Coordinates of C-alpha atoms in Angstrom, one line a residue:
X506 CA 4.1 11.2 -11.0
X507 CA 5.0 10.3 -7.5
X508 CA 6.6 6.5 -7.2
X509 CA 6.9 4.7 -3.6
X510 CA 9.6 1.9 -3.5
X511 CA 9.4 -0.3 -0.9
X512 CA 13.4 -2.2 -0.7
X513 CA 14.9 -4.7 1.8
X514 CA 18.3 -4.3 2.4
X515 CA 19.3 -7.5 4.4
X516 CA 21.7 -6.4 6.8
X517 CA 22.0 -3.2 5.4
X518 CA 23.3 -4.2 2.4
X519 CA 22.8 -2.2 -0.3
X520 CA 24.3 -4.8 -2.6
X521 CA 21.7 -7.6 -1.4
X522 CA 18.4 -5.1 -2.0
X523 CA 15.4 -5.9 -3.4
X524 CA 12.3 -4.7 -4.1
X525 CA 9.1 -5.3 -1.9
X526 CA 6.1 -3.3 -3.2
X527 CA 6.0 0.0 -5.2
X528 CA 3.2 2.5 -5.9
X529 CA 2.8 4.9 -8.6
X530 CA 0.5 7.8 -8.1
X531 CA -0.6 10.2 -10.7
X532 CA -2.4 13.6 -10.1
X533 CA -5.5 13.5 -12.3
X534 CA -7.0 17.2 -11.7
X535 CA -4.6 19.4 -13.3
X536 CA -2.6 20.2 -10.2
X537 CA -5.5 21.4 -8.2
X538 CA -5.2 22.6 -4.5
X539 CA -7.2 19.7 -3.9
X540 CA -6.4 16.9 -6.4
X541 CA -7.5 13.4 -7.5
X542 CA -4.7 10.5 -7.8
X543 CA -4.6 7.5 -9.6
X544 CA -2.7 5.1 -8.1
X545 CA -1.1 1.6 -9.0
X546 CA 0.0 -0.4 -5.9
X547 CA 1.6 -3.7 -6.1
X548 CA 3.3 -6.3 -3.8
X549 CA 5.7 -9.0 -4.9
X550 CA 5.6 -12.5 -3.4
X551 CA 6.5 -13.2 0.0
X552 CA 7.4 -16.2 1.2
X553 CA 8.3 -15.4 4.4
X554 CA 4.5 -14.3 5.2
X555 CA 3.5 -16.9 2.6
X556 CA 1.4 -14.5 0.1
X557 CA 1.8 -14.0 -3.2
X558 CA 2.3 -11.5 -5.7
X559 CA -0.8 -9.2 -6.4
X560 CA -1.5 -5.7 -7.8
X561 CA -4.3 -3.2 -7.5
X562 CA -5.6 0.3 -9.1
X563 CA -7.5 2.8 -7.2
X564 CA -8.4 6.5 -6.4
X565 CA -7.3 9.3 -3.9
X566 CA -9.9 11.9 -4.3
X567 CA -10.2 15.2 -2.7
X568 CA -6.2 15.3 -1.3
X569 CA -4.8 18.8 0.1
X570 CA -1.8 19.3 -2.0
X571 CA -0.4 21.4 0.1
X572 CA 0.5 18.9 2.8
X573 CA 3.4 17.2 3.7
X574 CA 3.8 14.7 0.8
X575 CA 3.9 12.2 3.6
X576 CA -0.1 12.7 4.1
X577 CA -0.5 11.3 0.7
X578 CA 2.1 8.6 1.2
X579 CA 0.0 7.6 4.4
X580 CA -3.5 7.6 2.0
X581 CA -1.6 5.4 -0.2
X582 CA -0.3 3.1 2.2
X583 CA -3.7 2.9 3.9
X584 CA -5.1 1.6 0.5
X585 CA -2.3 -0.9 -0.2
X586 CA -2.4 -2.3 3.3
X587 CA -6.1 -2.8 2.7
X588 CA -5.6 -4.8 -0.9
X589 CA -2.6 -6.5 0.8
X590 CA -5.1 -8.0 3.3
X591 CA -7.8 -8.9 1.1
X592 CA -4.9 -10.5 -1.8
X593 CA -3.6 -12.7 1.6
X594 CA -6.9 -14.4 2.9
X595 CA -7.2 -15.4 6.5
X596 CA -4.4 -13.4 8.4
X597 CA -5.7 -14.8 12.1
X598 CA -2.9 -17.4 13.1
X599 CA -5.1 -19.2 15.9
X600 CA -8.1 -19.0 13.9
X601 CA -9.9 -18.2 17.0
X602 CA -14.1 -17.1 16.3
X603 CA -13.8 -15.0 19.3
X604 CA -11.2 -12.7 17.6
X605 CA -12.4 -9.0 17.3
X606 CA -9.2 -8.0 15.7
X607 CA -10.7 -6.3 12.9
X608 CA -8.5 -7.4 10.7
X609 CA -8.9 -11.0 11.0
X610 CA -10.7 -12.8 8.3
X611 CA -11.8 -16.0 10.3
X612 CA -14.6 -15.3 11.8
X613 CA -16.8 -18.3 12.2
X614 CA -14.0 -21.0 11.8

């Protein structure tokens, strides 16, 4: 099992760290050349952005094993981010209906 930890060190103190978001990811085709992954992402509260805490399973399938394990850190990611947006609701600030950000959720407001 692979495990991301995503920690804060406030001015780079190690003694003041916490934890952000973590993801576990499990291969789940015998160590194939090109595997599955189960994978567990979740994302403590944040009151800074003003979301809260949520958590989400999901699936990597078809992932090259032998590349950089950063390529699967990026596929991970990519699937967190997108939970992260749906768990936080409208993310445009100006709530403008024009917006073609694709991210933003306020279309029509």
């Amino acid at each position: 099992m692979l495990r991301i930890i995503v920690e804060i060190w406030p001015g780079g103190n190690k003694g003041l760290a916490r934890t952000l978001a973590t993801a576990d990811i499990g291969n789940i085709s015998d160590l194939a050349d090109t595997s599955d992954y189960a994978i567990r992402v979740k994302e403590g509260d944040n009151p800074i952005a003003g979301t809260q805490a949520w958590s989400a399973e999901g699936k990597i399938l078809q992932h090259y094993r032998r590349a950089s394990v950063w390529a699967l850190v990026e596929k991970v990611a990519a699937c967190a981010a997108d939970e992260a947006a749906k768990a936080s609701g409208p993310t445009c600030s100006l709530h403008d209906p024009g917006c073609e950000c694709p991210e933003c959720k306020c279309e029509g407001l």
